[in-house]
mmCIF file of C-alpha atoms in Angstrom:
data_model
loop_
_atom_site.group_PDB
_atom_site.id
_atom_site.type_symbol
_atom_site.label_atom_id
_atom_site.label_comp_id
_atom_site.label_asym_id
_atom_site.label_seq_id
_atom_site.Cartn_x
_atom_site.Cartn_y
_atom_site.Cartn_z
ATOM 1 C CA MET A 1 -47.592 -8.862 27.410
ATOM 2 C CA ALA A 2 -45.378 -5.900 26.753
ATOM 3 C CA LEU A 3 -42.211 -7.792 25.845
ATOM 4 C CA ALA A 4 -40.369 -6.128 22.982
ATOM 5 C CA ALA A 5 -42.993 -3.469 22.206
ATOM 6 C CA ALA A 6 -41.192 -2.765 18.878
ATOM 7 C CA LEU A 7 -42.013 -6.243 17.863
ATOM 8 C CA VAL A 8 -45.628 -6.001 18.822
ATOM 9 C CA LEU A 9 -45.947 -2.795 16.833
ATOM 10 C CA SER A 10 -44.357 -4.055 13.833
ATOM 11 C CA LEU A 11 -46.274 -7.129 13.657
ATOM 12 C CA SER A 12 -49.526 -5.473 14.338
ATOM 13 C CA ALA A 13 -49.252 -2.819 11.816
ATOM 14 C CA CYS A 14 -50.994 -5.172 9.405
ATOM 15 C CA GLY A 15 -53.861 -5.615 11.751
ATOM 16 C CA THR A 16 -57.366 -4.021 11.432
ATOM 17 C CA SER A 17 -57.847 -0.429 12.398
ATOM 18 C CA ASP A 18 -61.237 -0.559 14.112
ATOM 19 C CA SER A 19 -61.672 -1.015 17.842
ATOM 20 C CA GLY A 20 -60.724 -4.800 17.682
ATOM 21 C CA GLY A 21 -57.318 -4.145 16.220
ATOM 22 C CA GLY A 22 -56.239 -1.583 18.815
ATOM 23 C CA GLY A 23 -53.963 0.886 17.079
ATOM 24 C CA GLY A 24 -54.217 4.779 16.858
ATOM 25 C CA THR A 25 -57.077 6.647 18.334
ATOM 26 C CA GLN A 26 -59.968 4.286 18.907
ATOM 27 C CA PRO A 27 -63.344 4.511 20.474
ATOM 28 C CA GLY A 28 -63.707 3.008 24.017
ATOM 29 C CA PRO A 29 -65.099 -0.442 24.568
ATOM 30 C CA ALA A 30 -68.636 -0.985 23.354
ATOM 31 C CA ALA A 31 -71.415 -1.583 25.857
ATOM 32 C CA LEU A 32 -71.585 -5.268 26.941
ATOM 33 C CA GLU A 33 -75.225 -6.215 26.740
ATOM 34 C CA GLY A 34 -77.388 -9.258 27.169
ATOM 35 C CA VAL A 35 -78.231 -11.303 30.474
ATOM 36 C CA GLY A 36 -78.636 -15.065 30.369
ATOM 37 C CA PRO A 37 -76.904 -18.380 30.355
ATOM 38 C CA ILE A 38 -73.171 -18.432 29.306
ATOM 39 C CA THR A 39 -70.280 -20.937 28.987
ATOM 40 C CA LEU A 40 -66.741 -20.946 30.364
ATOM 41 C CA VAL A 41 -64.352 -22.696 28.173
ATOM 42 C CA THR A 42 -61.097 -23.733 29.642
ATOM 43 C CA GLY A 43 -58.482 -26.313 29.447
ATOM 44 C CA LYS A 44 -59.174 -29.528 31.554
ATOM 45 C CA ASP A 45 -59.536 -28.571 35.127
ATOM 46 C CA THR A 46 -56.640 -30.491 36.799
ATOM 47 C CA SER A 47 -57.468 -28.488 39.977
ATOM 48 C CA GLY A 48 -60.757 -29.961 40.510
ATOM 49 C CA ASN A 49 -61.943 -26.771 42.007
ATOM 50 C CA LEU A 50 -63.257 -24.641 38.978
ATOM 51 C CA GLN A 51 -66.485 -26.442 38.936
ATOM 52 C CA ASN A 52 -66.895 -25.519 42.590
ATOM 53 C CA GLN A 53 -66.553 -21.912 41.721
ATOM 54 C CA VAL A 54 -68.908 -22.152 38.822
ATOM 55 C CA ASP A 55 -71.442 -23.855 41.135
ATOM 56 C CA GLY A 56 -71.097 -20.954 43.648
ATOM 57 C CA TRP A 57 -71.961 -18.593 40.916
ATOM 58 C CA ASN A 58 -74.895 -20.646 39.628
ATOM 59 C CA ALA A 59 -76.376 -20.914 43.081
ATOM 60 C CA GLU A 60 -76.801 -17.090 43.146
ATOM 61 C CA HIS A 61 -77.629 -16.530 39.390
ATOM 62 C CA ALA A 62 -80.202 -19.094 38.398
ATOM 63 C CA ASP A 63 -81.042 -17.198 35.174
ATOM 64 C CA GLN A 64 -77.349 -16.719 34.320
ATOM 65 C CA LYS A 65 -76.150 -20.272 34.601
ATOM 66 C CA VAL A 66 -72.539 -20.848 33.477
ATOM 67 C CA THR A 67 -71.881 -24.148 31.898
ATOM 68 C CA LEU A 68 -68.110 -25.345 32.133
ATOM 69 C CA ILE A 69 -66.864 -26.640 28.811
ATOM 70 C CA GLU A 70 -63.489 -28.383 29.331
ATOM 71 C CA LEU A 71 -60.996 -28.642 26.459
ATOM 72 C CA PRO A 72 -57.814 -30.986 26.401
ATOM 73 C CA GLU A 73 -54.982 -30.660 28.734
ATOM 74 C CA ASP A 74 -52.639 -29.736 25.902
ATOM 75 C CA ALA A 75 -52.375 -25.973 25.530
ATOM 76 C CA ASP A 76 -52.000 -26.160 21.756
ATOM 77 C CA ALA A 77 -55.115 -28.183 21.372
ATOM 78 C CA GLN A 78 -57.098 -25.693 23.487
ATOM 79 C CA ARG A 79 -56.000 -22.759 21.332
ATOM 80 C CA GLN A 80 -56.912 -24.628 18.188
ATOM 81 C CA GLN A 81 -60.400 -25.321 19.261
ATOM 82 C CA MET A 82 -60.811 -21.755 20.473
ATOM 83 C CA VAL A 83 -59.500 -20.369 17.179
ATOM 84 C CA GLN A 84 -61.831 -22.729 15.183
ATOM 85 C CA ASN A 85 -64.832 -21.494 17.080
ATOM 86 C CA ALA A 86 -63.877 -17.934 16.460
ATOM 87 C CA GLN A 87 -63.166 -18.305 12.830
ATOM 88 C CA THR A 88 -66.768 -19.643 12.399
ATOM 89 C CA LYS A 89 -68.122 -16.782 14.478
ATOM 90 C CA SER A 90 -69.842 -19.431 16.673
ATOM 91 C CA ASP A 91 -71.535 -18.197 19.853
ATOM 92 C CA ALA A 92 -70.915 -21.580 21.683
ATOM 93 C CA TYR A 93 -68.092 -20.153 23.624
ATOM 94 C CA THR A 94 -68.690 -17.146 25.935
ATOM 95 C CA VAL A 95 -65.886 -16.535 28.433
ATOM 96 C CA LEU A 96 -62.505 -17.836 27.128
ATOM 97 C CA ASN A 97 -59.746 -18.902 29.611
ATOM 98 C CA LEU A 98 -56.741 -17.923 27.592
ATOM 99 C CA ASP A 99 -53.061 -18.604 28.208
ATOM 100 C CA VAL A 100 -51.434 -15.226 28.710
ATOM 101 C CA VAL A 101 -49.554 -15.313 25.264
ATOM 102 C CA TRP A 102 -52.779 -15.608 23.347
ATOM 103 C CA THR A 103 -54.113 -12.214 24.079
ATOM 104 C CA ALA A 104 -52.448 -10.321 21.320
ATOM 105 C CA GLU A 105 -53.453 -12.779 18.770
ATOM 106 C CA PHE A 106 -57.121 -12.917 19.801
ATOM 107 C CA ALA A 107 -57.462 -9.226 20.342
ATOM 108 C CA ALA A 108 -55.791 -8.399 16.842
ATOM 109 C CA ASN A 109 -58.068 -10.761 15.046
ATOM 110 C CA GLN A 110 -61.150 -9.265 17.027
ATOM 111 C CA TRP A 111 -61.948 -12.695 18.440
ATOM 112 C CA VAL A 112 -62.452 -11.187 21.922
ATOM 113 C CA THR A 113 -63.916 -7.807 22.938
ATOM 114 C CA GLN A 114 -62.424 -4.971 24.625
ATOM 115 C CA LEU A 115 -63.228 -4.641 28.409
ATOM 116 C CA PRO A 116 -63.998 -1.673 30.480
ATOM 117 C CA GLU A 117 -60.891 -1.362 32.585
ATOM 118 C CA ASP A 118 -62.674 0.866 35.233
ATOM 119 C CA GLN A 119 -65.022 -2.078 36.213
ATOM 120 C CA PHE A 120 -62.124 -4.227 37.441
ATOM 121 C CA PRO A 121 -59.758 -3.945 40.435
ATOM 122 C CA ILE A 122 -56.775 -3.510 38.236
ATOM 123 C CA ASP A 123 -54.877 -1.586 40.914
ATOM 124 C CA LYS A 124 -55.138 -4.616 43.242
ATOM 125 C CA LEU A 125 -53.542 -7.099 40.933
ATOM 126 C CA LEU A 126 -49.864 -7.722 40.207
ATOM 127 C CA PRO A 127 -48.833 -5.315 37.528
ATOM 128 C CA ALA A 128 -46.964 -7.935 35.384
ATOM 129 C CA THR A 129 -50.241 -10.002 35.037
ATOM 130 C CA VAL A 130 -52.280 -6.984 34.068
ATOM 131 C CA GLU A 131 -49.854 -6.287 31.324
ATOM 132 C CA THR A 132 -50.510 -9.779 29.826
ATOM 133 C CA ALA A 133 -54.103 -8.852 29.489
ATOM 134 C CA LYS A 134 -53.619 -5.756 27.409
ATOM 135 C CA TYR A 135 -53.204 -5.164 23.679
ATOM 136 C CA PHE A 136 -52.065 -1.653 22.606
ATOM 137 C CA LYS A 137 -52.598 -0.592 26.149
ATOM 138 C CA LYS A 138 -56.346 -1.521 26.107
ATOM 139 C CA LEU A 139 -57.837 -4.346 28.220
ATOM 140 C CA TYR A 140 -59.036 -7.240 26.321
ATOM 141 C CA ALA A 141 -58.899 -9.858 29.225
ATOM 142 C CA VAL A 142 -58.584 -10.027 32.952
ATOM 143 C CA PRO A 143 -55.868 -12.002 34.781
ATOM 144 C CA ILE A 144 -57.399 -14.721 36.872
ATOM 145 C CA ASN A 145 -54.367 -16.724 37.850
ATOM 146 C CA SER A 146 -50.540 -16.145 37.266
ATOM 147 C CA ASP A 147 -47.810 -18.634 37.051
ATOM 148 C CA GLY A 148 -44.030 -18.676 37.627
ATOM 149 C CA GLY A 149 -41.876 -21.618 37.263
ATOM 150 C CA LEU A 150 -40.466 -23.071 40.314
ATOM 151 C CA LEU A 151 -37.941 -25.785 41.237
ATOM 152 C CA TYR A 152 -39.583 -28.613 43.331
ATOM 153 C CA TYR A 153 -36.865 -30.738 45.119
ATOM 154 C CA ARG A 154 -36.778 -33.691 47.405
ATOM 155 C CA LYS A 155 -35.582 -32.008 50.598
ATOM 156 C CA ASP A 156 -35.391 -35.268 52.462
ATOM 157 C CA LEU A 157 -32.966 -36.766 49.949
ATOM 158 C CA LEU A 158 -30.840 -33.561 49.664
ATOM 159 C CA ASP A 159 -30.693 -33.369 53.532
ATOM 160 C CA ALA A 160 -29.525 -36.935 53.662
ATOM 161 C CA VAL A 161 -26.471 -36.221 51.488
ATOM 162 C CA GLY A 162 -25.840 -32.707 52.953
ATOM 163 C CA ALA A 163 -26.748 -30.907 49.788
ATOM 164 C CA LYS A 164 -28.490 -27.565 49.582
ATOM 165 C CA PRO A 165 -31.055 -26.322 47.096
ATOM 166 C CA PRO A 166 -29.179 -25.489 43.988
ATOM 167 C CA THR A 167 -28.939 -21.882 42.641
ATOM 168 C CA THR A 168 -26.827 -23.072 39.521
ATOM 169 C CA TRP A 169 -27.178 -25.927 37.041
ATOM 170 C CA ALA A 170 -23.835 -27.260 38.082
ATOM 171 C CA GLU A 171 -24.921 -27.387 41.779
ATOM 172 C CA MET A 172 -28.083 -29.104 40.599
ATOM 173 C CA ASN A 173 -26.023 -31.823 38.865
ATOM 174 C CA ALA A 174 -23.748 -32.391 41.761
ATOM 175 C CA ALA A 175 -26.583 -32.793 44.137
ATOM 176 C CA CYS A 176 -28.051 -35.345 41.811
ATOM 177 C CA ASP A 177 -24.862 -37.333 41.616
ATOM 178 C CA LYS A 178 -24.881 -37.620 45.343
ATOM 179 C CA VAL A 179 -28.598 -38.527 45.773
ATOM 180 C CA ILE A 180 -28.645 -40.849 42.833
ATOM 181 C CA ALA A 181 -25.564 -42.705 44.130
ATOM 182 C CA ALA A 182 -27.611 -43.706 47.083
ATOM 183 C CA ASN A 183 -30.867 -44.029 45.106
ATOM 184 C CA PRO A 184 -30.088 -45.342 41.660
ATOM 185 C CA ALA A 185 -33.705 -45.857 40.577
ATOM 186 C CA LEU A 186 -34.253 -42.017 40.680
ATOM 187 C CA SER A 187 -33.937 -39.591 37.695
ATOM 188 C CA CYS A 188 -32.334 -36.266 38.250
ATOM 189 C CA TYR A 189 -34.413 -33.644 36.674
ATOM 190 C CA ALA A 190 -37.569 -33.100 34.517
ATOM 191 C CA GLY A 191 -39.581 -30.250 33.146
ATOM 192 C CA GLN A 192 -42.105 -30.083 30.233
ATOM 193 C CA PHE A 193 -40.078 -31.339 27.351
ATOM 194 C CA GLU A 194 -42.804 -32.702 25.025
ATOM 195 C CA LYS A 195 -43.059 -30.781 21.729
ATOM 196 C CA TYR A 196 -45.732 -28.381 22.815
ATOM 197 C CA GLU A 197 -46.139 -25.036 24.394
ATOM 198 C CA GLY A 198 -44.396 -26.277 27.556
ATOM 199 C CA LEU A 199 -41.124 -26.807 25.612
ATOM 200 C CA THR A 200 -41.243 -23.204 24.402
ATOM 201 C CA VAL A 201 -41.541 -22.129 28.070
ATOM 202 C CA ASN A 202 -38.700 -24.421 29.223
ATOM 203 C CA PHE A 203 -36.502 -23.335 26.422
ATOM 204 C CA SER A 204 -37.070 -19.589 27.055
ATOM 205 C CA GLU A 205 -36.260 -20.254 30.729
ATOM 206 C CA ALA A 206 -33.065 -21.892 29.966
ATOM 207 C CA VAL A 207 -31.956 -19.173 27.504
ATOM 208 C CA ASN A 208 -33.044 -16.527 29.930
ATOM 209 C CA SER A 209 -31.259 -18.248 32.691
ATOM 210 C CA ALA A 210 -28.170 -18.270 30.890
ATOM 211 C CA GLY A 211 -28.208 -14.588 30.434
ATOM 212 C CA GLY A 212 -29.797 -14.698 26.904
ATOM 213 C CA ASP A 213 -33.052 -13.563 25.259
ATOM 214 C CA VAL A 214 -35.247 -15.190 22.766
ATOM 215 C CA VAL A 215 -36.174 -11.754 21.600
ATOM 216 C CA GLY A 216 -34.052 -8.772 22.348
ATOM 217 C CA GLU A 217 -35.226 -5.369 23.729
ATOM 218 C CA ASP A 218 -35.048 -4.011 20.186
ATOM 219 C CA GLY A 219 -37.967 -6.549 19.206
ATOM 220 C CA LYS A 220 -35.783 -8.706 17.141
ATOM 221 C CA PRO A 221 -35.158 -12.422 17.474
ATOM 222 C CA ASN A 222 -31.827 -13.084 19.418
ATOM 223 C CA VAL A 223 -31.395 -16.835 19.685
ATOM 224 C CA ASN A 224 -28.159 -17.357 17.510
ATOM 225 C CA THR A 225 -25.883 -16.336 20.382
ATOM 226 C CA ASP A 226 -23.507 -17.755 22.829
ATOM 227 C CA LYS A 227 -25.827 -17.249 25.654
ATOM 228 C CA ALA A 228 -28.705 -18.771 24.014
ATOM 229 C CA LYS A 229 -26.581 -21.724 23.116
ATOM 230 C CA ALA A 230 -25.509 -22.175 26.751
ATOM 231 C CA GLY A 231 -29.224 -22.317 27.640
ATOM 232 C CA LEU A 232 -30.115 -25.028 25.025
ATOM 233 C CA ASP A 233 -26.921 -26.770 25.774
ATOM 234 C CA PHE A 234 -28.123 -27.283 29.428
ATOM 235 C CA LEU A 235 -31.137 -29.205 28.044
ATOM 236 C CA VAL A 236 -29.110 -31.134 25.303
ATOM 237 C CA GLU A 237 -26.461 -32.084 27.775
ATOM 238 C CA GLY A 238 -29.012 -33.197 30.390
ATOM 239 C CA VAL A 239 -30.375 -35.593 27.870
ATOM 240 C CA LYS A 240 -27.045 -36.874 26.800
ATOM 241 C CA SER A 241 -25.815 -37.396 30.337
ATOM 242 C CA GLY A 242 -28.970 -39.002 31.468
ATOM 243 C CA LYS A 243 -29.696 -36.260 34.103
ATOM 244 C CA ILE A 244 -32.899 -35.685 31.963
ATOM 245 C CA ALA A 245 -34.328 -39.183 31.555
ATOM 246 C CA ALA A 246 -35.470 -40.266 28.108
ATOM 247 C CA LYS A 247 -39.024 -40.527 29.040
ATOM 248 C CA ALA A 248 -39.025 -36.938 30.310
ATOM 249 C CA ARG A 249 -38.977 -35.683 26.832
ATOM 250 C CA THR A 250 -42.691 -36.873 26.671
ATOM 251 C CA PHE A 251 -43.655 -35.054 29.741
ATOM 252 C CA LYS A 252 -46.220 -32.323 29.796
ATOM 253 C CA GLU A 253 -47.191 -30.876 33.093
ATOM 254 C CA GLU A 254 -49.395 -33.711 34.389
ATOM 255 C CA GLU A 255 -46.856 -36.521 33.333
ATOM 256 C CA GLY A 256 -44.141 -34.660 35.167
ATOM 257 C CA ARG A 257 -46.385 -34.179 38.293
ATOM 258 C CA ARG A 258 -47.406 -37.736 38.401
ATOM 259 C CA ALA A 259 -43.603 -38.730 38.216
ATOM 260 C CA PHE A 260 -42.604 -36.339 40.931
ATOM 261 C CA GLN A 261 -45.465 -37.404 43.259
ATOM 262 C CA ALA A 262 -44.563 -41.129 42.599
ATOM 263 C CA GLY A 263 -41.031 -40.395 43.943
ATOM 264 C CA GLU A 264 -39.118 -40.833 40.538
ATOM 265 C CA LEU A 265 -37.518 -37.396 40.418
ATOM 266 C CA VAL A 266 -34.985 -35.484 42.600
ATOM 267 C CA PHE A 267 -35.798 -32.058 40.821
ATOM 268 C CA HIS A 268 -38.810 -30.954 38.896
ATOM 269 C CA ARG A 269 -39.568 -27.669 37.144
ATOM 270 C CA GLN A 270 -43.217 -27.021 37.644
ATOM 271 C CA TRP A 271 -45.828 -24.445 38.116
ATOM 272 C CA PRO A 272 -47.222 -23.720 41.632
ATOM 273 C CA TYR A 273 -50.406 -25.857 41.106
ATOM 274 C CA GLN A 274 -48.323 -28.950 41.896
ATOM 275 C CA TYR A 275 -47.598 -27.944 45.409
ATOM 276 C CA ALA A 276 -51.069 -28.877 46.702
ATOM 277 C CA LYS A 277 -51.362 -32.117 44.871
ATOM 278 C CA ALA A 278 -47.783 -33.343 45.810
ATOM 279 C CA ASN A 279 -48.500 -32.442 49.465
ATOM 280 C CA ALA A 280 -51.737 -34.272 49.531
ATOM 281 C CA THR A 281 -52.042 -36.700 52.494
ATOM 282 C CA ASP A 282 -54.724 -38.957 50.980
ATOM 283 C CA GLY A 283 -52.234 -41.422 49.639
ATOM 284 C CA SER A 284 -52.044 -40.029 46.114
ATOM 285 C CA SER A 285 -48.592 -38.585 46.680
ATOM 286 C CA THR A 286 -45.511 -40.526 47.968
ATOM 287 C CA VAL A 287 -43.600 -37.342 48.581
ATOM 288 C CA ALA A 288 -45.979 -35.355 50.877
ATOM 289 C CA GLY A 289 -44.002 -33.739 53.454
ATOM 290 C CA LYS A 290 -40.657 -34.672 51.847
ATOM 291 C CA PHE A 291 -40.172 -31.918 49.275
ATOM 292 C CA ALA A 292 -39.655 -28.102 49.288
ATOM 293 C CA VAL A 293 -39.613 -25.362 46.485
ATOM 294 C CA ALA A 294 -36.902 -23.073 45.428
ATOM 295 C CA PRO A 295 -36.254 -20.555 42.577
ATOM 296 C CA LEU A 296 -35.201 -22.089 39.317
ATOM 297 C CA PRO A 297 -31.292 -22.448 38.994
ATOM 298 C CA GLY A 298 -29.272 -20.769 36.213
ATOM 299 C CA LEU A 299 -26.017 -20.852 34.584
ATOM 300 C CA ASP A 300 -24.211 -18.688 37.101
ATOM 301 C CA GLY A 301 -26.638 -18.120 39.689
ATOM 302 C CA PRO A 302 -30.550 -18.089 40.230
ATOM 303 C CA GLY A 303 -32.489 -18.458 36.821
ATOM 304 C CA SER A 304 -35.418 -16.712 35.380
ATOM 305 C CA SER A 305 -38.765 -17.964 35.037
ATOM 306 C CA THR A 306 -41.202 -17.515 32.085
ATOM 307 C CA LEU A 307 -44.310 -15.761 32.954
ATOM 308 C CA GLY A 308 -47.312 -17.988 32.867
ATOM 309 C CA GLY A 309 -50.887 -17.805 33.879
ATOM 310 C CA HIS A 310 -54.441 -17.346 32.359
ATOM 311 C CA ASN A 311 -56.808 -14.516 31.562
ATOM 312 C CA TYR A 312 -60.509 -14.504 31.008
ATOM 313 C CA ALA A 313 -61.835 -12.791 27.838
ATOM 314 C CA ILE A 314 -65.189 -12.460 26.376
ATOM 315 C CA SER A 315 -65.714 -13.907 22.844
ATOM 316 C CA SER A 316 -66.698 -11.305 20.336
ATOM 317 C CA PHE A 317 -69.454 -13.686 19.016
ATOM 318 C CA ALA A 318 -71.072 -14.649 22.328
ATOM 319 C CA LYS A 319 -74.436 -13.778 23.403
ATOM 320 C CA ASN A 320 -75.083 -12.394 27.101
ATOM 321 C CA LYS A 321 -71.913 -10.402 27.251
ATOM 322 C CA LYS A 322 -73.293 -8.546 30.233
ATOM 323 C CA SER A 323 -73.525 -11.755 32.240
ATOM 324 C CA ALA A 324 -70.069 -12.831 31.052
ATOM 325 C CA LEU A 325 -68.746 -9.457 32.273
ATOM 326 C CA ASP A 326 -70.202 -9.972 35.687
ATOM 327 C CA PHE A 327 -69.010 -13.551 35.935
ATOM 328 C CA ILE A 328 -65.468 -12.466 35.391
ATOM 329 C CA LYS A 329 -65.856 -9.814 37.994
ATOM 330 C CA TYR A 330 -66.902 -12.589 40.317
ATOM 331 C CA MET A 331 -63.997 -14.667 39.333
ATOM 332 C CA VAL A 332 -61.326 -12.046 39.836
ATOM 333 C CA ASP A 333 -62.529 -10.967 43.250
ATOM 334 C CA GLU A 334 -60.263 -11.477 46.118
ATOM 335 C CA LYS A 335 -62.572 -13.827 47.788
ATOM 336 C CA GLN A 336 -62.506 -16.279 44.853
ATOM 337 C CA GLN A 337 -58.811 -15.918 44.343
ATOM 338 C CA ARG A 338 -58.197 -16.804 47.929
ATOM 339 C CA ALA A 339 -60.383 -19.744 47.806
ATOM 340 C CA SER A 340 -58.544 -21.007 44.798
ATOM 341 C CA LEU A 341 -55.203 -20.502 46.209
ATOM 342 C CA GLU A 342 -56.196 -22.431 49.412
ATOM 343 C CA LYS A 343 -57.874 -25.277 47.601
ATOM 344 C CA THR A 344 -55.353 -25.667 44.568
ATOM 345 C CA SER A 345 -52.294 -23.661 45.183
ATOM 346 C CA LEU A 346 -52.753 -21.908 41.906
ATOM 347 C CA ALA A 347 -50.904 -18.695 41.791
ATOM 348 C CA PRO A 348 -53.338 -15.686 42.419
ATOM 349 C CA THR A 349 -53.041 -12.291 40.523
ATOM 350 C CA TRP A 350 -54.429 -10.479 43.673
ATOM 351 C CA ALA A 351 -51.090 -8.904 44.978
ATOM 352 C CA SER A 352 -51.923 -8.691 48.667
ATOM 353 C CA LEU A 353 -52.489 -12.493 48.966
ATOM 354 C CA TYR A 354 -48.891 -13.191 48.498
ATOM 355 C CA ASP A 355 -47.923 -11.277 51.787
ATOM 356 C CA GLU A 356 -50.561 -12.473 53.982
ATOM 357 C CA PRO A 357 -48.911 -14.297 56.924
ATOM 358 C CA ALA A 358 -51.439 -17.185 57.340
ATOM 359 C CA LEU A 359 -51.240 -18.009 53.648
ATOM 360 C CA VAL A 360 -47.388 -17.838 53.540
ATOM 361 C CA GLU A 361 -47.299 -20.186 56.367
ATOM 362 C CA LYS A 362 -49.485 -22.574 54.501
ATOM 363 C CA PHE A 363 -47.698 -22.101 51.238
ATOM 364 C CA PRO A 364 -44.206 -21.095 52.000
ATOM 365 C CA TYR A 365 -43.336 -20.760 48.332
ATOM 366 C CA LEU A 366 -45.502 -17.708 47.983
ATOM 367 C CA THR A 367 -42.736 -15.070 48.747
ATOM 368 C CA GLU A 368 -40.456 -16.593 46.309
ATOM 369 C CA LEU A 369 -43.216 -17.063 43.733
ATOM 370 C CA LYS A 370 -44.242 -13.316 43.932
ATOM 371 C CA LYS A 371 -40.534 -12.474 43.190
ATOM 372 C CA SER A 372 -40.501 -14.979 40.392
ATOM 373 C CA ILE A 373 -43.645 -13.488 38.762
ATOM 374 C CA GLU A 374 -42.387 -9.947 39.135
ATOM 375 C CA LYS A 375 -39.159 -10.728 37.509
ATOM 376 C CA ALA A 376 -40.359 -13.236 35.016
ATOM 377 C CA LYS A 377 -39.623 -12.978 31.345
ATOM 378 C CA LYS A 378 -42.552 -12.587 28.998
ATOM 379 C CA ARG A 379 -42.934 -14.564 25.836
ATOM 380 C CA PRO A 380 -43.178 -12.491 22.608
ATOM 381 C CA ALA A 381 -46.681 -10.736 22.397
ATOM 382 C CA VAL A 382 -46.893 -11.342 18.594
ATOM 383 C CA VAL A 383 -49.948 -11.915 16.343
ATOM 384 C CA LYS A 384 -48.268 -14.887 14.853
ATOM 385 C CA TYR A 385 -47.193 -16.374 18.135
ATOM 386 C CA GLN A 386 -48.249 -19.809 17.448
ATOM 387 C CA GLU A 387 -45.887 -19.973 14.469
ATOM 388 C CA VAL A 388 -43.177 -18.606 16.489
ATOM 389 C CA SER A 389 -43.794 -21.081 19.360
ATOM 390 C CA SER A 390 -43.934 -23.999 16.983
ATOM 391 C CA ALA A 391 -40.571 -23.003 15.483
ATOM 392 C CA ILE A 392 -38.918 -22.874 18.974
ATOM 393 C CA GLN A 393 -40.536 -26.174 19.738
ATOM 394 C CA GLU A 394 -39.053 -27.807 16.554
ATOM 395 C CA ALA A 395 -35.547 -26.593 17.089
ATOM 396 C CA ALA A 396 -35.386 -27.335 20.804
ATOM 397 C CA TYR A 397 -36.834 -30.928 20.340
ATOM 398 C CA ALA A 398 -34.513 -31.609 17.386
ATOM 399 C CA ALA A 399 -31.436 -30.658 19.453
ATOM 400 C CA MET A 400 -32.521 -32.500 22.596
ATOM 401 C CA SER A 401 -33.274 -35.593 20.421
ATOM 402 C CA GLY A 402 -29.739 -35.557 19.061
ATOM 403 C CA GLN A 403 -31.013 -34.832 15.386
ATOM 404 C CA THR A 404 -28.965 -31.774 15.077
ATOM 405 C CA SER A 405 -26.516 -29.610 17.042
ATOM 406 C CA SER A 406 -27.370 -26.885 19.412
ATOM 407 C CA GLN A 407 -25.574 -24.497 17.202
ATOM 408 C CA ASP A 408 -27.267 -25.485 13.978
ATOM 409 C CA ALA A 409 -30.727 -25.629 15.616
ATOM 410 C CA LEU A 410 -30.331 -22.028 16.831
ATOM 411 C CA ALA A 411 -28.918 -20.734 13.608
ATOM 412 C CA SER A 412 -31.857 -22.288 11.661
ATOM 413 C CA LEU A 413 -34.282 -21.008 14.415
ATOM 414 C CA GLN A 414 -32.889 -17.376 14.102
ATOM 415 C CA THR A 415 -33.636 -17.427 10.315
ATOM 416 C CA LYS A 416 -37.126 -18.777 10.869
ATOM 417 C CA LEU A 417 -38.024 -16.196 13.582
ATOM 418 C CA GLU A 418 -36.735 -13.415 11.537
ATOM 419 C CA SER A 419 -38.975 -14.563 8.700
ATOM 420 C CA LEU A 420 -42.040 -14.814 10.984
ATOM 421 C CA THR A 421 -41.542 -11.473 12.623
ATOM 422 C CA GLY A 422 -40.293 -9.532 9.491
ATOM 423 C CA SER A 423 -37.088 -8.507 11.367
#
């Protein structure tokens, strides 16, 4: 979460100065005490495997049972419920499954407690994922799974027209023209284009893949630029040309996944979890064995993914924090991460799993995914992240809907982000 350190510092200067706020010379984490039942609060488990992992813990810890609380699929709705719980100082939520971009906000507001870094296998995890769990260089969460955007494509259809996996947007459009000429019912491309956090991710990837930055290295918003416009234009022109179907602007992760599995898309920008579901041979996917995965394309060459993933944190208001700590240790362990990868294709944070030959053979995308995660761009780690993200969504959605031009949308967004960040 270290993107634009200057931005983090400037925003966090107004935060609290005790151990929850993070600045200056602060004491170490307080002792985490209390043993007994706890809850794990997460977005809807679309993998179907999380309950199995919880059951494994419960079988060994009858006096420390974990109850799974599933929130909606929508990331914004998940955050809203977690924030509401924290603001009321309720002890109903114990372990929080946080999107990587929420760490700064939850830590700055003292909604989650600082964790003892020496009790976790930090040196075994991908460094990029560990940074998402820190605030002012202190550990407030533990990275459980990571995410990098990948391009899923219909290998069978590209092979039929002699096309290769695209490395640029122009190549992707050209491949679509060939494939759709023979398969007119198909749509070219989809991502996560509904007005929610997924659109922030897809907009950021487009800007980064055109050589721009949403926030510059100096910590200042940088969206009113030619490179940012080239990124947004890729999305806007995709809608205008029909390369991005109208209904794709209603897609979150699951809507797009279902469309790809139903054989409706040639290309789909998606997270790794889709791989196992799309390759299922139980009749739920029509594209099993017919697709492959490649890096995201960009303007002039391979694009850049936005870093995704989830971290486990402990609510400051929870009881039985010692049990919560031990449960997180259990979940971050190599054994659990391996099982999660094998059963769900979720991206692990345990670095060595990406290089294990047997796993690479089963999940050929792992090598590219590791590179994607290591080179991924982070979303701004700001205390007012939700307001920043909402402003990005409004601007991108308005431009893609034809309500405003890319140029005007970005000029307005620049002003809004400067106001939010005090830049």
